[in-house]
CSV table of C-alpha atoms and ligand atoms in Angstrom, one decimal:
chain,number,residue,atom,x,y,z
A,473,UNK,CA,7.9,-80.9,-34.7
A,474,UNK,CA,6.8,-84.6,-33.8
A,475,UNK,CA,3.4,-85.5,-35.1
A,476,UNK,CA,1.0,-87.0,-33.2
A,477,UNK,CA,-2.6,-88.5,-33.1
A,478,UNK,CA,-4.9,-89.2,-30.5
A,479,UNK,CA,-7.3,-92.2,-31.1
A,480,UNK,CA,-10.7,-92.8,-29.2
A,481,UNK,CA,-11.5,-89.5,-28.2
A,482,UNK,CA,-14.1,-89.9,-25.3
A,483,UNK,CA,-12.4,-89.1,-21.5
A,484,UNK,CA,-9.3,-90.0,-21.7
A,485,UNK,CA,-8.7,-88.6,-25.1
A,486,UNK,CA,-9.4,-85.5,-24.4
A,487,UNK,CA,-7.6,-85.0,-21.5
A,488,UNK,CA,-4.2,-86.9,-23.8
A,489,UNK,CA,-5.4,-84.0,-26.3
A,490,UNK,CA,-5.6,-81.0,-23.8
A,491,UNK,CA,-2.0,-83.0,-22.2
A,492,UNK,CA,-0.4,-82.8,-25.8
A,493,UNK,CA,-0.8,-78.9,-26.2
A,494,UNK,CA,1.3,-78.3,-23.1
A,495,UNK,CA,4.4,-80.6,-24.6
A,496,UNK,CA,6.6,-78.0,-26.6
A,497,UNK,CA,7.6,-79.5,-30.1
A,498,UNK,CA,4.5,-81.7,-30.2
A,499,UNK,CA,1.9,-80.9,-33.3
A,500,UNK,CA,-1.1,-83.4,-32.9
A,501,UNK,CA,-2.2,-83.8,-36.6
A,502,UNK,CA,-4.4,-86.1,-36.6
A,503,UNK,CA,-7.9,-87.3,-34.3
A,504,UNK,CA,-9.7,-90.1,-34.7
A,505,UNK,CA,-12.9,-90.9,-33.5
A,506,UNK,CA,-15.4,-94.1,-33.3
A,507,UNK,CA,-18.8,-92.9,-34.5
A,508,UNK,CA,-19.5,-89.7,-36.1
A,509,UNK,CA,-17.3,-88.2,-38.3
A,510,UNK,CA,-18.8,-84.4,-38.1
A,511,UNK,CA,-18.3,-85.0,-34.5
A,512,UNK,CA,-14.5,-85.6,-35.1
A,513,UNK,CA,-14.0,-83.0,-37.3
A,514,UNK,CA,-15.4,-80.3,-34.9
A,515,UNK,CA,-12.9,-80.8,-32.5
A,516,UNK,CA,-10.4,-80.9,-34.7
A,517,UNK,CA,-11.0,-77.4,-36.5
A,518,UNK,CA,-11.3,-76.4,-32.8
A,519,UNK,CA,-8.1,-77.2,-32.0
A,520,UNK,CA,-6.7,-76.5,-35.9
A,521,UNK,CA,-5.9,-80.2,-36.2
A,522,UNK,CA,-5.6,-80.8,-39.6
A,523,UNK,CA,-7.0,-84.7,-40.3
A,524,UNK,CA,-10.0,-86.1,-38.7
A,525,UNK,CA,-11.1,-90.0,-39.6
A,526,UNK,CA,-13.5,-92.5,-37.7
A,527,UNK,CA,-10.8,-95.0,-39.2
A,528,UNK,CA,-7.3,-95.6,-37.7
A,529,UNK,CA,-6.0,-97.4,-40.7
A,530,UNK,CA,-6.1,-94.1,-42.7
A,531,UNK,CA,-3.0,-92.8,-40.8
A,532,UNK,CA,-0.9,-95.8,-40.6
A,533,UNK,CA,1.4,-94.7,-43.9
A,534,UNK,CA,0.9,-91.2,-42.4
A,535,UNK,CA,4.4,-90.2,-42.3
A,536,UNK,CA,3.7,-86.9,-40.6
A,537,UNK,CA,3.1,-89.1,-37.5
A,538,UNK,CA,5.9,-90.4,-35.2
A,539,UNK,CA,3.6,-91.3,-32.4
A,540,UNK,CA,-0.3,-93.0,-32.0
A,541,UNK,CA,-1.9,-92.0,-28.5
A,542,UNK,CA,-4.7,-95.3,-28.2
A,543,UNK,CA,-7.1,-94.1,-25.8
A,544,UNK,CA,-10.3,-96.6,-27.2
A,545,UNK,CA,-12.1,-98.8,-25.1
A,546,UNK,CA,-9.9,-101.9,-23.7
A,547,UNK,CA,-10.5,-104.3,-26.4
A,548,UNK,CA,-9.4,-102.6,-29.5
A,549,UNK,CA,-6.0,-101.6,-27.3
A,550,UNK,CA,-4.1,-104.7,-29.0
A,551,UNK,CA,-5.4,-104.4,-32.8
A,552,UNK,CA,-4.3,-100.9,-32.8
A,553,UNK,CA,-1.1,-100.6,-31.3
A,554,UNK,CA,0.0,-103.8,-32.7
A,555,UNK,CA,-0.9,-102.2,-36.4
A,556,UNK,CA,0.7,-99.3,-35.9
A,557,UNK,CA,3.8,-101.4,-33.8
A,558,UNK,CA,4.0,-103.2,-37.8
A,559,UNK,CA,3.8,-99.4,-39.3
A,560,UNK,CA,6.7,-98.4,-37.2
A,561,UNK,CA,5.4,-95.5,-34.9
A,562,UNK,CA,6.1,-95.2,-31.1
A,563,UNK,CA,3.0,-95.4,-28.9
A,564,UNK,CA,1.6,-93.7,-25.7
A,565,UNK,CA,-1.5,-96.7,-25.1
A,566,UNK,CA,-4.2,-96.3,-22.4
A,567,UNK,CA,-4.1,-99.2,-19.9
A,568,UNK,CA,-4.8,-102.2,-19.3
A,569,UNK,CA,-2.3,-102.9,-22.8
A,570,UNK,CA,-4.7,-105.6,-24.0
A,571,UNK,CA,-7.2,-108.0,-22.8
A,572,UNK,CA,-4.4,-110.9,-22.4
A,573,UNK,CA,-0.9,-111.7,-21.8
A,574,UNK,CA,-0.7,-113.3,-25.1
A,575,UNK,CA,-1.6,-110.5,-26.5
A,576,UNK,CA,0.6,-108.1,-24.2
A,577,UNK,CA,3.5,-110.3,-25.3
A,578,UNK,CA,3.3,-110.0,-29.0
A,579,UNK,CA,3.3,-105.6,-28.5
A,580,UNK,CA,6.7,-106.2,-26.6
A,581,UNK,CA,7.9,-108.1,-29.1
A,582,UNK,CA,7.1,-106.0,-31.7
A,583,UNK,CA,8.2,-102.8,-29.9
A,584,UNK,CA,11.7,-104.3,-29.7
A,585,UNK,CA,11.7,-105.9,-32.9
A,586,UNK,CA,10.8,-101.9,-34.4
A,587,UNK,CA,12.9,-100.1,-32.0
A,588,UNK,CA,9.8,-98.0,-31.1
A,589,UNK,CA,9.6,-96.7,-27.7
A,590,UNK,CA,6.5,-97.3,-26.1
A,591,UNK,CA,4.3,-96.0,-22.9
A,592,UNK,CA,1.4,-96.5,-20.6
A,593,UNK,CA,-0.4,-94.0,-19.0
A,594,UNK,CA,-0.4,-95.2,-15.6
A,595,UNK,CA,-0.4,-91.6,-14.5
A,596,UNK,CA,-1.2,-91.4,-10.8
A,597,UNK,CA,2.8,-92.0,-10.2
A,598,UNK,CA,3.6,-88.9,-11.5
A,599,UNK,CA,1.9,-87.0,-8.6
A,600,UNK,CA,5.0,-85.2,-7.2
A,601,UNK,CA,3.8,-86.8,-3.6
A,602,UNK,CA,3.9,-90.2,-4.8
A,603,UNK,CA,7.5,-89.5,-6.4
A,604,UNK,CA,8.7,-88.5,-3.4
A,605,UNK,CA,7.6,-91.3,-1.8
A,606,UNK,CA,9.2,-93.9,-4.4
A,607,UNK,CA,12.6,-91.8,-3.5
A,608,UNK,CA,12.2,-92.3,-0.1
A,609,UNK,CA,11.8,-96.4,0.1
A,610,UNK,CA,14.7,-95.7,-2.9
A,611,UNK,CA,17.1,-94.1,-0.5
A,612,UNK,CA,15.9,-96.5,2.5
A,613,UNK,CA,14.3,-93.9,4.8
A,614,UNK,CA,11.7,-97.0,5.8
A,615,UNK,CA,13.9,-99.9,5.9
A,616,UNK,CA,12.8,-102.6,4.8
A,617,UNK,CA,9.6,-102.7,3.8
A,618,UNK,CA,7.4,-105.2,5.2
A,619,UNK,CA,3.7,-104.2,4.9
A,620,UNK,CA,1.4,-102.3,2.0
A,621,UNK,CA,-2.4,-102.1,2.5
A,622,UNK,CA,-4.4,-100.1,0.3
A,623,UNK,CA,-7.6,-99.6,-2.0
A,624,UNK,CA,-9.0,-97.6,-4.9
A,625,UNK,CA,-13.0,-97.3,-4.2
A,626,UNK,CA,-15.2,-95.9,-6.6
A,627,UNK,CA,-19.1,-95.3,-6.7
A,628,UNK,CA,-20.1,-94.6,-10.3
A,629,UNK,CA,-21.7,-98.6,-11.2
A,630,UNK,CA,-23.3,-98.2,-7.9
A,631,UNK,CA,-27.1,-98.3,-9.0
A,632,UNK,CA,-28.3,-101.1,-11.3
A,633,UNK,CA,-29.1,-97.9,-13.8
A,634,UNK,CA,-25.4,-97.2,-14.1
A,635,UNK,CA,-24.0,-98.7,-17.4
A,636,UNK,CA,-21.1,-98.8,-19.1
A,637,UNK,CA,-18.9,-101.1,-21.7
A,638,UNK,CA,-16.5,-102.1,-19.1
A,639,UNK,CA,-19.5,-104.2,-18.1
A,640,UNK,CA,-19.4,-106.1,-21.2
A,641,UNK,CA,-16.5,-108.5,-21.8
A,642,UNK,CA,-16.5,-108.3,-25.5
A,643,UNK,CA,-15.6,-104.7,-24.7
A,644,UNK,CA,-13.6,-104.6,-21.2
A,645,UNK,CA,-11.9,-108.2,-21.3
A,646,UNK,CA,-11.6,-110.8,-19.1
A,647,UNK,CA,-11.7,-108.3,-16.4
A,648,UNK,CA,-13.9,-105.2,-15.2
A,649,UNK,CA,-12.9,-103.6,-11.7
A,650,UNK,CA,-9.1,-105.4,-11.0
A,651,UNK,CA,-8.2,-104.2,-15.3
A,652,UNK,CA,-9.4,-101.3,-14.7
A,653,UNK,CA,-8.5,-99.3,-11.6
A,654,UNK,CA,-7.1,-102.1,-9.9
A,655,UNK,CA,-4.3,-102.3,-12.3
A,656,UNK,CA,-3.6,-98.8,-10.8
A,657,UNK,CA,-3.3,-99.6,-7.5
A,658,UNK,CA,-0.8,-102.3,-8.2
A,659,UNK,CA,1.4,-100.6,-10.4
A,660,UNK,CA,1.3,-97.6,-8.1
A,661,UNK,CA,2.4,-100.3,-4.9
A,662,UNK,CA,5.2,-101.5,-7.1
A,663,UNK,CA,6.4,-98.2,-8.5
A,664,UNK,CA,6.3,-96.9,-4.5
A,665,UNK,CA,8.5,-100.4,-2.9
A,666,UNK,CA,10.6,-100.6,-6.0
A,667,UNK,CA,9.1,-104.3,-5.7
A,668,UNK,CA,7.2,-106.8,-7.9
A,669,UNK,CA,3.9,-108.9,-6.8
A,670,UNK,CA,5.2,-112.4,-7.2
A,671,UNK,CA,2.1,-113.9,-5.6
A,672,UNK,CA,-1.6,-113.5,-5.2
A,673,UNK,CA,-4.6,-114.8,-3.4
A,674,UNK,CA,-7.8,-112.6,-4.7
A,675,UNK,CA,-11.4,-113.4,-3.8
A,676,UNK,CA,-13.6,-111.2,-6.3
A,677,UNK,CA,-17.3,-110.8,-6.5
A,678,UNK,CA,-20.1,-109.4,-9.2
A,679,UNK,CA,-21.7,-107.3,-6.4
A,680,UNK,CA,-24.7,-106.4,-9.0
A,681,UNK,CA,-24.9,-109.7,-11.1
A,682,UNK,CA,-28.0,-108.2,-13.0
A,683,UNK,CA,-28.2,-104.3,-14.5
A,684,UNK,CA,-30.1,-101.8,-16.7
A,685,UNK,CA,-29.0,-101.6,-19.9
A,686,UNK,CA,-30.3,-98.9,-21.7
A,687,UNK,CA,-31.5,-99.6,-25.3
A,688,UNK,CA,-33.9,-98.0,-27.8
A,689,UNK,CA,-36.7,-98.9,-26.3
A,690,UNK,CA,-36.0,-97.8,-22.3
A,691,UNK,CA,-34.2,-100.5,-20.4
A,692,UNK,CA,-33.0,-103.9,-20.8
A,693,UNK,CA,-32.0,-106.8,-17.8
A,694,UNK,CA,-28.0,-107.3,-18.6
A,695,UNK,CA,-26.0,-110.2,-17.2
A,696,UNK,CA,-23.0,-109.1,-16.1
A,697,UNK,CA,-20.3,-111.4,-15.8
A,698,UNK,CA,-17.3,-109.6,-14.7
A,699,UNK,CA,-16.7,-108.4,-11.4
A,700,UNK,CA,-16.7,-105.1,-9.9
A,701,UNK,CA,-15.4,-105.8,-6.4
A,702,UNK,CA,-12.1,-107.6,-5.9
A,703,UNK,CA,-9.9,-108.4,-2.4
A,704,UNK,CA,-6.5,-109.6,-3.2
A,705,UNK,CA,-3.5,-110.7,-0.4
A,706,UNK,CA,-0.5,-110.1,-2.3
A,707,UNK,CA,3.3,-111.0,-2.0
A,708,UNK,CA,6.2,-108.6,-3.1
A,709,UNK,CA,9.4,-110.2,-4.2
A,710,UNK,CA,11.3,-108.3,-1.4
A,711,UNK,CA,9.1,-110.1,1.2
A,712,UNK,CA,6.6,-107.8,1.9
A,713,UNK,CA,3.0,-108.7,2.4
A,714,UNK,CA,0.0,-107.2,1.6
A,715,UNK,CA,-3.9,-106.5,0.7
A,716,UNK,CA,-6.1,-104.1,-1.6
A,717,UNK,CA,-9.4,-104.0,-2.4
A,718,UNK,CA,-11.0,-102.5,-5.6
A,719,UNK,CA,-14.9,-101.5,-5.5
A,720,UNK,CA,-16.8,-99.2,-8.0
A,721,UNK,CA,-19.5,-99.4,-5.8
A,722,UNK,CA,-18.8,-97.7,-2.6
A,723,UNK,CA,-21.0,-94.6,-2.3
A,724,UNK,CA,-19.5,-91.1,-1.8
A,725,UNK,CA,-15.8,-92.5,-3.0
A,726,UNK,CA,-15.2,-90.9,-6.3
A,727,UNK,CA,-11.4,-91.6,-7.0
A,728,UNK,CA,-10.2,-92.5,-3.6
A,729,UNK,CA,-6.9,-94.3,-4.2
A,730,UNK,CA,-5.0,-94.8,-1.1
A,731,UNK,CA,-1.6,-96.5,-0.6
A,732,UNK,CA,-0.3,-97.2,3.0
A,733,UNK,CA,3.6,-98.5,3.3
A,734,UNK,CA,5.2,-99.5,6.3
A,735,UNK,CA,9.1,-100.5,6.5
A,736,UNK,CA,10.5,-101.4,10.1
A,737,UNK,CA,11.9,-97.7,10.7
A,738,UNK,CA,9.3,-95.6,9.1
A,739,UNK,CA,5.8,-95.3,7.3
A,740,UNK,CA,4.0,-93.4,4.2
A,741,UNK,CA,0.9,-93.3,2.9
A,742,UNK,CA,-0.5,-91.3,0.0
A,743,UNK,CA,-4.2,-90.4,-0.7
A,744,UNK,CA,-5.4,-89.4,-4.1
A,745,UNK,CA,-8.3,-87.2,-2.4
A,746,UNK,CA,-5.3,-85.5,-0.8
A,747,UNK,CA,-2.8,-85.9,-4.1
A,748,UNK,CA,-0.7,-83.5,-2.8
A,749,UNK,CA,0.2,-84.5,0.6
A,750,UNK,CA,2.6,-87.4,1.8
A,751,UNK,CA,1.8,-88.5,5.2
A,752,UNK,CA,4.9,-89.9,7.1
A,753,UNK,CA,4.6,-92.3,10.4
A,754,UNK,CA,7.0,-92.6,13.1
A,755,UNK,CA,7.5,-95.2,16.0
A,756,UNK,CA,8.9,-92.3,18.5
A,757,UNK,CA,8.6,-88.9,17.4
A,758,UNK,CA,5.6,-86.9,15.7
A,759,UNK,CA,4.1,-87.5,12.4
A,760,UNK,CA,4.5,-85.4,9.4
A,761,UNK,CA,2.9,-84.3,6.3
A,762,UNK,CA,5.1,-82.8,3.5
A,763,UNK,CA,3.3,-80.7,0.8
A,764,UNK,CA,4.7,-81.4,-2.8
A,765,UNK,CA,7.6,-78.7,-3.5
A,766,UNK,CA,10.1,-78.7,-5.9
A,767,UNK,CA,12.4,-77.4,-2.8
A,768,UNK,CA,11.7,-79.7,-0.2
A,769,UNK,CA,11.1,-82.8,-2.0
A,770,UNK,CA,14.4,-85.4,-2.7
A,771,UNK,CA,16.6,-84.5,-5.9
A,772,UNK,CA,15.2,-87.2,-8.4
A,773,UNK,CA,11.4,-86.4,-7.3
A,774,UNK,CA,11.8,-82.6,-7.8
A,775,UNK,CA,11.4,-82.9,-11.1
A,776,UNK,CA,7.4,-83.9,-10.9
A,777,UNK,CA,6.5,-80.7,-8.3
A,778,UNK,CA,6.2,-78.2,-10.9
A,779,UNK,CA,5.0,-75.1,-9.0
A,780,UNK,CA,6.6,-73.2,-6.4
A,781,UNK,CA,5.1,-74.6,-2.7
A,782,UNK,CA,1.5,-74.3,-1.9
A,783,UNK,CA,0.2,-74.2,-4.9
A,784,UNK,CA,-1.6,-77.3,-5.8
A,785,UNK,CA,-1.1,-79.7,-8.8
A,786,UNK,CA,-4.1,-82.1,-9.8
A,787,UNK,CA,-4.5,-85.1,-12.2
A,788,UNK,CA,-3.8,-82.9,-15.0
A,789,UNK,CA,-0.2,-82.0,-14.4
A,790,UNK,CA,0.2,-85.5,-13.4
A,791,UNK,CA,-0.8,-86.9,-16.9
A,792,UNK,CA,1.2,-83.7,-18.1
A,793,UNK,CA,4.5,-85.7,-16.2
A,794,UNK,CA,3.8,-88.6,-18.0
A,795,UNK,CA,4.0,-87.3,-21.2
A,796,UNK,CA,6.8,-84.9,-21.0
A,797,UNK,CA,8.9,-87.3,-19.6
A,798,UNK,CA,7.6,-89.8,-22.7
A,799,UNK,CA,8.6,-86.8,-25.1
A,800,UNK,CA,11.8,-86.4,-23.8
A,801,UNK,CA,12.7,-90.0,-24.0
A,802,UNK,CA,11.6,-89.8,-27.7
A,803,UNK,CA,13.8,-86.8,-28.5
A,804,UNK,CA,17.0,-88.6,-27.2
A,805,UNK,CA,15.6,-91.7,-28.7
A,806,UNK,CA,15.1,-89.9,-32.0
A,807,UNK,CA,19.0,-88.2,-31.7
A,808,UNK,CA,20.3,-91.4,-31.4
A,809,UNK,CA,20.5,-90.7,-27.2
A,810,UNK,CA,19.7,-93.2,-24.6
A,811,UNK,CA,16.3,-92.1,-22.8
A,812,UNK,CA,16.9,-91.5,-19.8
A,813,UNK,CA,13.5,-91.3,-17.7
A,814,UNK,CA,11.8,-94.6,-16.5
A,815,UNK,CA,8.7,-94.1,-18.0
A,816,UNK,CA,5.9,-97.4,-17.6
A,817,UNK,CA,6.4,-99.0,-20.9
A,818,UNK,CA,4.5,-102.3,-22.6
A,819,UNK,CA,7.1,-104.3,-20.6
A,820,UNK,CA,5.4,-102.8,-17.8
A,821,UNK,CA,1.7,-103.4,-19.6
A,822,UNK,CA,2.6,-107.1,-19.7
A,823,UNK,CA,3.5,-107.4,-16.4
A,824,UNK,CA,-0.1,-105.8,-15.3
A,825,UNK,CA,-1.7,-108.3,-17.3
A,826,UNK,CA,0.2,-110.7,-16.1
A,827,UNK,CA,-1.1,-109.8,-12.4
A,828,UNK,CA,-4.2,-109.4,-13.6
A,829,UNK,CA,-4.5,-112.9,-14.5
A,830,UNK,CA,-2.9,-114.6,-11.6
A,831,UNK,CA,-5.4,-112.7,-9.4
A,832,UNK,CA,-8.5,-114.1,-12.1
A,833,UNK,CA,-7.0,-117.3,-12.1
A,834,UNK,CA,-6.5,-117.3,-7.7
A,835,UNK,CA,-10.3,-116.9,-7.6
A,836,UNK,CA,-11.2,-119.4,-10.1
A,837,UNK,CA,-9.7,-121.7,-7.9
A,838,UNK,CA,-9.4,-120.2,-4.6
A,839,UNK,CA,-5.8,-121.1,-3.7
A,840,UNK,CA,-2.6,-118.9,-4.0
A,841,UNK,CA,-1.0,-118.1,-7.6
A,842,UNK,CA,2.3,-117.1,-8.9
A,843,UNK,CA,2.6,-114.6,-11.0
A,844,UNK,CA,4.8,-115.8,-13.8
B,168,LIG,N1,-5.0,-93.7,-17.3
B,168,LIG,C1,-6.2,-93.3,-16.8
B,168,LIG,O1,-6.2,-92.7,-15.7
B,168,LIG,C2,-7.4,-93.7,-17.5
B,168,LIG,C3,-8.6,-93.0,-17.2
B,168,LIG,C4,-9.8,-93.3,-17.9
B,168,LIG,C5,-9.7,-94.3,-18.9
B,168,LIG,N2,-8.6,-95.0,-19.1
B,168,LIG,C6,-8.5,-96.0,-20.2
B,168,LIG,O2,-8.7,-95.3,-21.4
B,168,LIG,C7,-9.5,-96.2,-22.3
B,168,LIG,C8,-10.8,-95.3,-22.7
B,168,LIG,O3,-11.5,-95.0,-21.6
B,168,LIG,P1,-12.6,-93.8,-21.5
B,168,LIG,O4,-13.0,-93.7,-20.1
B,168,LIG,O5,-12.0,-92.6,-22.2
B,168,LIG,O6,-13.7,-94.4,-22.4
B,168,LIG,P2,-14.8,-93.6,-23.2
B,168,LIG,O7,-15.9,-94.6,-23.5
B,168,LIG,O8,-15.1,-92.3,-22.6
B,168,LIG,O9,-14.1,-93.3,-24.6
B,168,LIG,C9,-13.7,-94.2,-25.5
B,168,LIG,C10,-13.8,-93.6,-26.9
B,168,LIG,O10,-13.3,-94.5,-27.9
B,168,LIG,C11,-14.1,-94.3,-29.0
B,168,LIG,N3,-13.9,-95.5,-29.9
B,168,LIG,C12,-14.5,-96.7,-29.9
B,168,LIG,N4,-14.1,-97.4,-31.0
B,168,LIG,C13,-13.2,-96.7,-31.7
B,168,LIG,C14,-12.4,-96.9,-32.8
B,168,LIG,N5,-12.5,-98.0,-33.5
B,168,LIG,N6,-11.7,-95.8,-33.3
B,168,LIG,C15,-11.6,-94.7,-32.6
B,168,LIG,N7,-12.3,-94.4,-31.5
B,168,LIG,C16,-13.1,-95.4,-31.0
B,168,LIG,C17,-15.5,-94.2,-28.5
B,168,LIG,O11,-16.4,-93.6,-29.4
B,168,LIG,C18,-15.3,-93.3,-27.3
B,168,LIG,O12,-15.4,-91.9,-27.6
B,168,LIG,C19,-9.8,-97.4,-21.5
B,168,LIG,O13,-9.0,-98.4,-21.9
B,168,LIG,C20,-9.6,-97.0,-20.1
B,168,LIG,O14,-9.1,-98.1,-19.3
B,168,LIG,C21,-7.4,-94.7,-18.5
């Protein structure tokens, strides 16, 4: 069995920990928590997981754990995977990586310094739909590509009430909405045209400048300083060109992640409210819409539609091809194997970061950047 531990254990946590139990040969021995420790150890016993700390440094000579799930708030990403990086165990991170591209660097170097396989949880690729959309600018059923349009809308910071620490740059970074969901959306447009973002020209905004905080004593007037709508034209290296936008303010749009390509024979687009459908466009004959199906789908994207047709996957099974596909990596890696799945890696967290801060740096000073 490989041993595992899952740190920060608020939303995302629990769905790595619920993820986990599905992975055979996976024992998760360890959970560790921020704030109360009885708290910690409840779940734990729940789920028979035999340590629970509020204190990651108690597992790092663990040597009943291969492999560190960091699922904390963004800025304690880079302090723990780079100690556990130095301890020499492979790590599944939450995204963004870190809260620079300093900081990104140094956990690529150290991966490949320890031979430690590493992976981000940019999990809305493994939908089996937007596999089989990858395969199909892969295999050149577009063309070219030439256009991608797109946006991921939320509404949960939408009233000056609604808090959270990815308001706070001591605890979110440099960046709020782009970091955070935005991040998505341009690995996801990436993954899909096989294509980097080279350049970028972003205009972003703090759409509620001013919100309620709550504190011990009702509410308190918080500055915020990052933003939480962003616009950004972007360049691919193929020669494509293209435009998102990122809101958490958009009322009635919960998780509404939608990614429109267009090559010069053919369209897609995917929508997450609709995960399991891929919309194709034509110039001369009808439209279609293919349901996910491990029949119907191309040979490499098969893999991701794990129930017979017409039965719906959801986020959970996508997080669920994440992982196995992480595991499965680790086993060869562990046999002395190649892996042999392309799993988003910190290579792939330092690029994020790196458009990340091209699109900060394009507003600053509202001119086109290259991302470097
Ligand atoms: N991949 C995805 O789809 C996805 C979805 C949600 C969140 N995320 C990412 O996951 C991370 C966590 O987000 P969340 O929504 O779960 O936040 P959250 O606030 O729900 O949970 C964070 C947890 O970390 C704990 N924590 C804080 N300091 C800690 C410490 N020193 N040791 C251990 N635990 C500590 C907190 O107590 C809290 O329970 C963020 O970086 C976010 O960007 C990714």
């Amino acid at each position: 069995m490989i041993g595992a531990a899952i740190i920060g254990l608020g939303y995302i946590g629990k769905v790595h920990l619920q993820t986990l139990l599905r992975i055979p040969g996976i024992k998760v021995r360890a959970l560790v928590g921020g704030r109360r420790l009885e708290r910690v150890r409840e779940l734990a016993d729940t789920y028979g997981i035999p340590i629970a700390t509020n204190d990651y440094r108690d597992l790092l000579d663990d040597p009943t754990i291969q492999v560190v799930h960091n699922c904390t708030p963004n800025h304690l990403h880079y302090e723990i995977n780079r100690a556990f990086l130095q301890a020499g165990k492979h790590i599944l991170s939450e995204k963004p990586l870190a809260t620079s591209s300093q900081e990104t660097a140094e956990l690529v170097r150290l991966a490949e310094a320890g031979n430690l396989l590493t992976g981000i949880n940019f999990c809305y690729r493994y939908y089996p739909a937007v596999q089989e959309a990858a395969a199909k600018v892969r295999k050149g059923e577009l063309g070219d590509v030439h256009t991608v349009v797109g946006s991921y809308l939320q509404d949960w910071l939408l009233y000056d009430t609604d808090y959270d620490w990815r308001l706070e740059q001591s605890a979110t970074g440099q960046s709020n909405v782009i970091g955070d969901i935005g991040s998505h959306w341009f690995h996801l447009a990436q993954f899909v045209t096989g294509s980097p973002i080279v350049e970028v020209m972003a205009d972003l905004k703090t759409t509620r400048p001013v919100r309620k905080k709550p504190g011990p004593e009702g509410y308190e007037e918080y500055e915020v300083k990052v933003e939480d709508y962003g616009s950004v034209l972007i360049h691919f290296a193929n020669g494509a060109s293209g435009v998102f936008t990122v809101s958490q303010l958009c009322a009635g749009r919960k998780c509404a992640i939608d990614l429109q390509v267009y090559g010069f024979d053919s369209s897609l687009a995917w929508n997450h409210e609709r995960s399991t459908e891929l919309w194709m466009g034509y110039r001369s004959q009808a439209n279609q819409v293919l349901m996910e199906s491990p029949f119907l789908q191309h040979e490499d994207a098969k893999r991701y539609a794990l129930l017979p047709t017409g039965h719906p996957m959801g986020y959970h099974d996508a997080v669920y091809n994440l992982f196995r596909d992480f595991y499965e990596n680790l086993k060869l890696k562990l046999e002395g194997k190649e892996p042999k799945y392309p799993v988003p890696d910190f290579g792939e967290g330092h690029r994020e970061l790196l458009v990340t801060e091209a699109i900060l740096q394009s507003h600053r000073e509202k001119r086109w950047v290259k991302v470097l």
